[in-house]
Coordinates of C-alpha atoms in Angstrom, one line a residue:
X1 CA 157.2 156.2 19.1
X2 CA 160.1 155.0 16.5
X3 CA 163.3 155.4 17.9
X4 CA 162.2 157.0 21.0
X5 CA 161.0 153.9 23.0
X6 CA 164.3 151.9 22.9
X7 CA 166.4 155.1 24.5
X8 CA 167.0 154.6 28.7
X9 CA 164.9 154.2 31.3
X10 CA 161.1 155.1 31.2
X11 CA 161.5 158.3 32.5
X12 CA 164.1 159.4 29.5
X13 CA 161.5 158.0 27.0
X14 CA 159.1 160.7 27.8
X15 CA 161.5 163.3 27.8
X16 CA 162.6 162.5 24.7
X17 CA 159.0 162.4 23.4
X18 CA 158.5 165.8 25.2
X19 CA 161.5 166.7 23.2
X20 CA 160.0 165.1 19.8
X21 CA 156.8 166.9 20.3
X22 CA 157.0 170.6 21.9
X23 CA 157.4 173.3 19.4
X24 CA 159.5 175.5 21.1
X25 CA 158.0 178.6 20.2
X26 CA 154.8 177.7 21.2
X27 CA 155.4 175.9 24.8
X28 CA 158.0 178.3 25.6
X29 CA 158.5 177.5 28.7
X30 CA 162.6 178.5 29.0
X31 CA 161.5 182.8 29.1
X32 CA 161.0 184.4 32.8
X33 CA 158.5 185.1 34.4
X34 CA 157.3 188.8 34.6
X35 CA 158.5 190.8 37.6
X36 CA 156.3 192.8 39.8
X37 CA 157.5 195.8 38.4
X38 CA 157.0 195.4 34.5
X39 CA 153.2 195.1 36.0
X40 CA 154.0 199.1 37.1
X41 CA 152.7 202.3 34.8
X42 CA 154.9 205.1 35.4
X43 CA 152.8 208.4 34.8
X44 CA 155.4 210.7 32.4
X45 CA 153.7 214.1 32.2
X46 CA 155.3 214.1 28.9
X47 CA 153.5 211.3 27.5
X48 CA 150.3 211.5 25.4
X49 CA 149.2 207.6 26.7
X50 CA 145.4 207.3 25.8
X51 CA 144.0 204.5 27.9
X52 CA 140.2 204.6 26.6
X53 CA 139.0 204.4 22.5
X54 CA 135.8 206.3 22.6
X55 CA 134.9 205.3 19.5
X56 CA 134.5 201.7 20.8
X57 CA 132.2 202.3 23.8
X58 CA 129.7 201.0 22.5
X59 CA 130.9 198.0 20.9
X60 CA 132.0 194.7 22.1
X61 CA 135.8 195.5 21.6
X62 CA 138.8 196.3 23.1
X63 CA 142.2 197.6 22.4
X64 CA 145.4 195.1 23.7
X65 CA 148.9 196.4 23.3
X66 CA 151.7 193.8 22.3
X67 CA 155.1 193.9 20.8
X68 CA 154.5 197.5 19.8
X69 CA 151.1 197.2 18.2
X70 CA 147.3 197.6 19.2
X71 CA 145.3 194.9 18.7
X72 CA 140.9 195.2 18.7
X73 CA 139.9 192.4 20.0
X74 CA 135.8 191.5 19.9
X75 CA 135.1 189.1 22.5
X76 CA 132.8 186.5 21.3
X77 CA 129.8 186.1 23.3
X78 CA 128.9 182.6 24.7
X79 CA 126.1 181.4 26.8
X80 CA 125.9 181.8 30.6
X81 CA 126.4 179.2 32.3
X82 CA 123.4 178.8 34.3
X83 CA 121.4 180.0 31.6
X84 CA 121.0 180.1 27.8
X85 CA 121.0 184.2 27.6
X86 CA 124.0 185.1 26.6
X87 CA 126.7 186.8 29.5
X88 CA 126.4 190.0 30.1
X89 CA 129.7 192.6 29.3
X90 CA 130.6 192.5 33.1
X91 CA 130.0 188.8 33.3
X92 CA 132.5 188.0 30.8
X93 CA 135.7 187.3 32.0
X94 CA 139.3 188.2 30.8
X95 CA 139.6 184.9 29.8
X96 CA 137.3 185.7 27.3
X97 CA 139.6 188.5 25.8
X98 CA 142.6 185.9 26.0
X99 CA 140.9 183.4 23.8
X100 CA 140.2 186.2 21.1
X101 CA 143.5 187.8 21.3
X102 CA 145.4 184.4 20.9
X103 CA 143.5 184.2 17.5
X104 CA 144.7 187.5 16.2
X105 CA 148.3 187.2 18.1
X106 CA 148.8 183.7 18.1
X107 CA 150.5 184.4 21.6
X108 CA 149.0 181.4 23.6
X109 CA 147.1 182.2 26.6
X110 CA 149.3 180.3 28.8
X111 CA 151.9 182.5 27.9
X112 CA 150.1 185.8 28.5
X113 CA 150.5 188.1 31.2
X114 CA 147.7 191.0 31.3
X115 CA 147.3 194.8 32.7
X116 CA 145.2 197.3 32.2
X117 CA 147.1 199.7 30.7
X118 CA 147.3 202.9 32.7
X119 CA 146.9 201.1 36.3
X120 CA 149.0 199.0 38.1
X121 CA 149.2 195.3 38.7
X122 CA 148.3 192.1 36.9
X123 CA 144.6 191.0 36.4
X124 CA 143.8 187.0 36.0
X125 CA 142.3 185.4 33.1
X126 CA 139.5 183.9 35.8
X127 CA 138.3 187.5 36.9
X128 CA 135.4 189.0 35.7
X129 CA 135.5 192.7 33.3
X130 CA 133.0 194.1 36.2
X131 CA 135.4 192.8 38.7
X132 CA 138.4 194.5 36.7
X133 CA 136.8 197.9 35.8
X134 CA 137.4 196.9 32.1
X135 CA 134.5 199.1 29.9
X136 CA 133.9 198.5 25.9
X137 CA 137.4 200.4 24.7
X138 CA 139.3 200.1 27.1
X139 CA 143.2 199.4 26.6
X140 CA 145.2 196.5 28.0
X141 CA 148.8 195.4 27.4
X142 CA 149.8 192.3 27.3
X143 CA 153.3 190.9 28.7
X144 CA 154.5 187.9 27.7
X145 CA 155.6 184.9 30.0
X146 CA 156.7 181.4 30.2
X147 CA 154.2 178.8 28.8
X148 CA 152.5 177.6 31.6
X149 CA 150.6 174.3 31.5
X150 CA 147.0 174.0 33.1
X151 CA 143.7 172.5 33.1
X152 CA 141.8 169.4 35.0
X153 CA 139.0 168.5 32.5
X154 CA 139.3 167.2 29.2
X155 CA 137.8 170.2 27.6
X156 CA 140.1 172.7 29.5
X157 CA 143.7 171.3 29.5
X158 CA 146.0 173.1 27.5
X159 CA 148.4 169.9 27.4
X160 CA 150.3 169.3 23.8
X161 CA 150.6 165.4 22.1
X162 CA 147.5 165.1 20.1
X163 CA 145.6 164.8 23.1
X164 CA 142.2 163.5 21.4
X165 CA 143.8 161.2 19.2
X166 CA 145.5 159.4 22.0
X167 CA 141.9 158.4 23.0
X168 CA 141.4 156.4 20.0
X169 CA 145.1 154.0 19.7
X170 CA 146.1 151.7 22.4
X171 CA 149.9 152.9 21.8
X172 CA 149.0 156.7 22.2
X173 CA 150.3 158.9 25.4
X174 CA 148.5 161.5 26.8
X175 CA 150.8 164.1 28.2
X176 CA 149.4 165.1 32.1
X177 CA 152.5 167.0 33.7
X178 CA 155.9 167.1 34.2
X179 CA 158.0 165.9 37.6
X180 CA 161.3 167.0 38.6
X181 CA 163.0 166.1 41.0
X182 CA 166.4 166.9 42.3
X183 CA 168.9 165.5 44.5
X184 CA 170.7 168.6 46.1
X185 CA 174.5 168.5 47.5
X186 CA 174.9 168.5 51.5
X187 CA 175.7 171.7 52.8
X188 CA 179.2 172.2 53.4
X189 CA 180.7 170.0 50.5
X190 CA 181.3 172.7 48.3
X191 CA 183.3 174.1 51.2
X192 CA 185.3 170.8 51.7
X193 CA 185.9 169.9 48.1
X194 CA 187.7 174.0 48.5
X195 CA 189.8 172.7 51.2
X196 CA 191.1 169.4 49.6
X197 CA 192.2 171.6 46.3
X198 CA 194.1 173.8 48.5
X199 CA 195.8 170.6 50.2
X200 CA 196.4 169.5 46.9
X201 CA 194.0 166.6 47.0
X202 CA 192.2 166.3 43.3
X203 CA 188.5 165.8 43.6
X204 CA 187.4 163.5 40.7
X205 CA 183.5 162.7 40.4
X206 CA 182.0 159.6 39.3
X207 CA 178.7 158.8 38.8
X208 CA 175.5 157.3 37.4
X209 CA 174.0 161.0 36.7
X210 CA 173.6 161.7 32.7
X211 CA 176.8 164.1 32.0
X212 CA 174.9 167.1 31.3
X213 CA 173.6 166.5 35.4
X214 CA 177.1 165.9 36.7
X215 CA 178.5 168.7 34.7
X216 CA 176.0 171.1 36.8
X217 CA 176.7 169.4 40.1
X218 CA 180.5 169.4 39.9
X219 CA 179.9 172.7 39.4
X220 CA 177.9 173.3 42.4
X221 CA 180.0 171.5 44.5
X222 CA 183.5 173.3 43.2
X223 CA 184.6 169.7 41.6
X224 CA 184.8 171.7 38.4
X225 CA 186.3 175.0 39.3
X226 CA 184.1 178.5 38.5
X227 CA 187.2 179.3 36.6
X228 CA 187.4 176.8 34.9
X229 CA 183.2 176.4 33.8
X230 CA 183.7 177.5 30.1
X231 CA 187.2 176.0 29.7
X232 CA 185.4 172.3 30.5
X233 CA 185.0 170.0 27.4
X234 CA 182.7 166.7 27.1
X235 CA 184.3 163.6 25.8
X236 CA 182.7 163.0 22.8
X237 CA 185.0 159.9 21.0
X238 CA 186.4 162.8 18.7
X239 CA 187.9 165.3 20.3
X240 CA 190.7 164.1 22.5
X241 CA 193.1 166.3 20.7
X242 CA 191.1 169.5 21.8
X243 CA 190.9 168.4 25.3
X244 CA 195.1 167.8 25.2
X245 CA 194.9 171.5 24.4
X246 CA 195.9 174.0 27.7
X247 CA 192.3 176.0 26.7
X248 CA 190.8 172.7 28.3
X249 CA 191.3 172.6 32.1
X250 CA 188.0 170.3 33.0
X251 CA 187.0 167.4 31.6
X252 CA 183.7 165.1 31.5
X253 CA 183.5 161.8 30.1
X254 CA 180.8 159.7 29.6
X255 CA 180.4 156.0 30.4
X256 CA 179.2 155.0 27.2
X257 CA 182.2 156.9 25.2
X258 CA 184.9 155.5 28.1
X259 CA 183.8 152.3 26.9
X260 CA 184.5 152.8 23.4
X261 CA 188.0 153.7 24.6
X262 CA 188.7 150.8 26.7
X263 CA 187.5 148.1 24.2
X264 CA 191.2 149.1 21.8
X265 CA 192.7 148.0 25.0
X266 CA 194.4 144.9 22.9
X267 CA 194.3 146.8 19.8
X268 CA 195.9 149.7 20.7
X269 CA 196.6 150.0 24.2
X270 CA 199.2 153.7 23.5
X271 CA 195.6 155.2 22.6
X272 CA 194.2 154.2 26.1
X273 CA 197.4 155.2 27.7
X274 CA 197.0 158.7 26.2
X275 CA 193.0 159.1 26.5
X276 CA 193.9 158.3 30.7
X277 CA 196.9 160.6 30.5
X278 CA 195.0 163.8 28.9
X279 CA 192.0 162.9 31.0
X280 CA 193.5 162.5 34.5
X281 CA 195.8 165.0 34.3
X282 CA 193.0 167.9 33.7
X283 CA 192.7 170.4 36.7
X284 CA 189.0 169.0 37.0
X285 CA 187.6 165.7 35.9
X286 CA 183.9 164.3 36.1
X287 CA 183.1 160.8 34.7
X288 CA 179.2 160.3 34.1
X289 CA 176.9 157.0 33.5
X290 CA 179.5 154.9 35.1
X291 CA 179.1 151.4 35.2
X292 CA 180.9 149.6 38.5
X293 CA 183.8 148.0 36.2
X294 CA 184.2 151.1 35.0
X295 CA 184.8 152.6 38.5
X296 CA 187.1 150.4 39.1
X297 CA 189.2 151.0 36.3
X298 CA 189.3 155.0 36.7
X299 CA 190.7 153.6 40.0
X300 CA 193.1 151.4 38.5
X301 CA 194.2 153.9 36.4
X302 CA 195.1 156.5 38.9
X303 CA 196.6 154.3 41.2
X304 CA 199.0 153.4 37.9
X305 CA 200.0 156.6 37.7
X306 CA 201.1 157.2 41.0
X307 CA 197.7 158.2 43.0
X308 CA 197.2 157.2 46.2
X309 CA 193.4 156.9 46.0
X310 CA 190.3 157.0 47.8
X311 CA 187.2 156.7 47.3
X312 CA 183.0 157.2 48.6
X313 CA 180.5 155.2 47.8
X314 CA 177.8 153.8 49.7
X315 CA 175.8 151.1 47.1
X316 CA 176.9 147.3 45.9
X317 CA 178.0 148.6 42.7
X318 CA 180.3 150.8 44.2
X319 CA 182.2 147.9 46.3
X320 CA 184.8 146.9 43.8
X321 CA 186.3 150.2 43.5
X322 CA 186.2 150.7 47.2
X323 CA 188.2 147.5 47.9
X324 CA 190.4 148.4 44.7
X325 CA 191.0 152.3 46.5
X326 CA 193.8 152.8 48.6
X327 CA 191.2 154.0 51.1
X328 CA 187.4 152.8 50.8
X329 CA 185.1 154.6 52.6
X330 CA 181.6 153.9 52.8
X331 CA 178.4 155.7 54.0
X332 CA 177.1 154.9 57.3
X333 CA 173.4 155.6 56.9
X334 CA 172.3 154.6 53.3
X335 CA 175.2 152.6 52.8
X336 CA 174.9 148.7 51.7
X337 CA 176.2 146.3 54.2
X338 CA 178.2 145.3 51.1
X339 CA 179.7 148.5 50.6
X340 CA 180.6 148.7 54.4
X341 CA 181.9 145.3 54.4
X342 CA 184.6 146.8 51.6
X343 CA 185.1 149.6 52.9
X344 CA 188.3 151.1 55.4
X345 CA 186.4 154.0 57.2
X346 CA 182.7 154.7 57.8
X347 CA 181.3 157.4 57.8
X348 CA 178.2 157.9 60.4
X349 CA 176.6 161.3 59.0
X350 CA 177.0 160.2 55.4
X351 CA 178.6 163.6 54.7
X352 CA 182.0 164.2 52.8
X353 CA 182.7 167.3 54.7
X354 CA 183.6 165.0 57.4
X355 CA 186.3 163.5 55.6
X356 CA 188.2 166.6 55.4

């Protein structure tokens, strides 16, 4: 846990742990999933596709295609479960041809996607060989998918982080499942941040969201033009000379490296004037991890430069900046009696199309 529990807010900490801990070619979890039709075999009277290896008919083996090679894979026998005789061939289930192939492969179950080769569709891991039609011989292919995790019992889970030695330290995590969640523009915002371009009304975001969240946001919402997606560059307390350049027409700017900038105020307050001037001047700006003082002095520093200004918000850290904007207006519906209290205009819907 060194270094890792001392970053944000609990939920970052175990992100960044996930981070620490996945190997990446193991939990792959970024690949697609397979379509429908990569589960298809197309018949080619050409071919000379053998789907059966006699010469294993009478054994406990099978033959599994992947990444160009064939595979004979012996399942292991293990006892029945409502008996000690061992299962039967058509008792066993593919699972059981997973869990051997995985050894030989070291492609992880969760990331296998099986057919019998010759027919179409995908068969489960949970189905049975007699359920399948799968005899001693018979070839399979294996396509590969995301890592997907599973399991509800100890014994089964297929989670990562040194599950079983989490059991035996008081500081130890036991990984149980990922949540996302995601907080989805209004429709018809994209449409109305289009129309105050065209007036010639700059759209600037600002925001609590990590910059690598508003970056895909502003996007969303045309705040950060399509054009202008791979001409955007992050503000990273370096490169303020690349983002002067014409290559960079969007910028994003992070709270934490804004601050940097604004404690050389005394020091060297041409600097600041510059970083504000390069920044706010770009076709498309996006400020992330904001705090309220900061806010307030992105409006400041428009309004210095001849902006008329104004600006949404609908929380108590947002009031400064809507008192400070030439035009505050607040949200109707989830908006602090603060914020409304600071604000010129209301809006009842809490959308920003309505604005336009």
């Amino acid at each position: 846990m060194n270094g890792v529990i001392s970053l944000g807010s609990r939920g970052e900490r175990v992100l960044a742990l996930a981070q620490l801990k996945l190997d990446k070619k193991y939990y792959n979890i970024n690949l697609k999933e397979p379509t429908e039709f990569e589960y298809n075999y197309y018949d080619d009277s050409k071919s000379n596709d053998v789907f059966m290896d006699e010469s294993l008919s009478d054994s406990q083996d099978v033959i599994v295609k992947y990444n160009d090679k064939d595979y004979q894979v012996t399942i292991v026998s293990r006892k029945n479960t409502i008996g000690d005789a061992n299962r039967s061939w058509n008792n066993h289930l593919l699972y059981d041809i997973m869990k051997s192939f995985e050894k030989q492969s070291k492609l992880p179950i969760a990331m296998q996607r099986m057919m019998v080769f010759g027919k179409n569709g995908r068969i489960y891991a949970e189905q049975t060989l007699g359920e399948i039609g799968i005899k001693p011989g018979q070839i399979l292919k294996c396509i590969v998918g995301p890592y997907i995790f599973n399991g509800t019992k100890d014994e089964d889970v297929n989670f990562p982080f040194n599950r079983h030695e989490a059991l035996y330290h008081d500081d130890g995590l036991v990984f149980i499942g990922l949540f996302a969640m995601i907080d989805p523009p209004r429709p018809g915002v994209p449409e109305a941040v289009l129309k105050c371009q065209s007036a010639g009304i700059k759209v600037v975001m600002v925001t609590g969201d990590h910059p690598v969240t508003a970056k895909a946001i502003a996007e969303m919402v045309n705040i950060i033009s399509k054009k202008n997606s791979n001409r955007t560059i992050t503000y990273d307390g370096h490169n303020l000379n690349e983002m002067k350049s014409d290559n960079c027409c969007a910028a994003v700017v992070a709270g934490g490296d804004l601050q940097h900038v604004l404690e050389q105020e005394m020091a060297n307050p041409q600097m600041v004037a510059d970083f504000w001037n390069i920044v706010l001047n770009k076709e498309n700006a996006v400020f992330a991890r904001t705090s309220p003082q900061q806010k307030l002095l992105i409006v400041s520093a428009v309004q210095e430069r001849g902006g008329i200004v104004a600006v949404t918000g609908d929380g108590v850290n947002d009031s400064p900046a809507l008192k400070k904007a030439d035009i505050g207006v607040a949200m109707g519906i989830t908006g602090t009696e603060v914020a409304k209290e600071s604000a010129d205009m209301i809006l009842l819907d809490d959308n920003f199309a309505s604005i336009v």
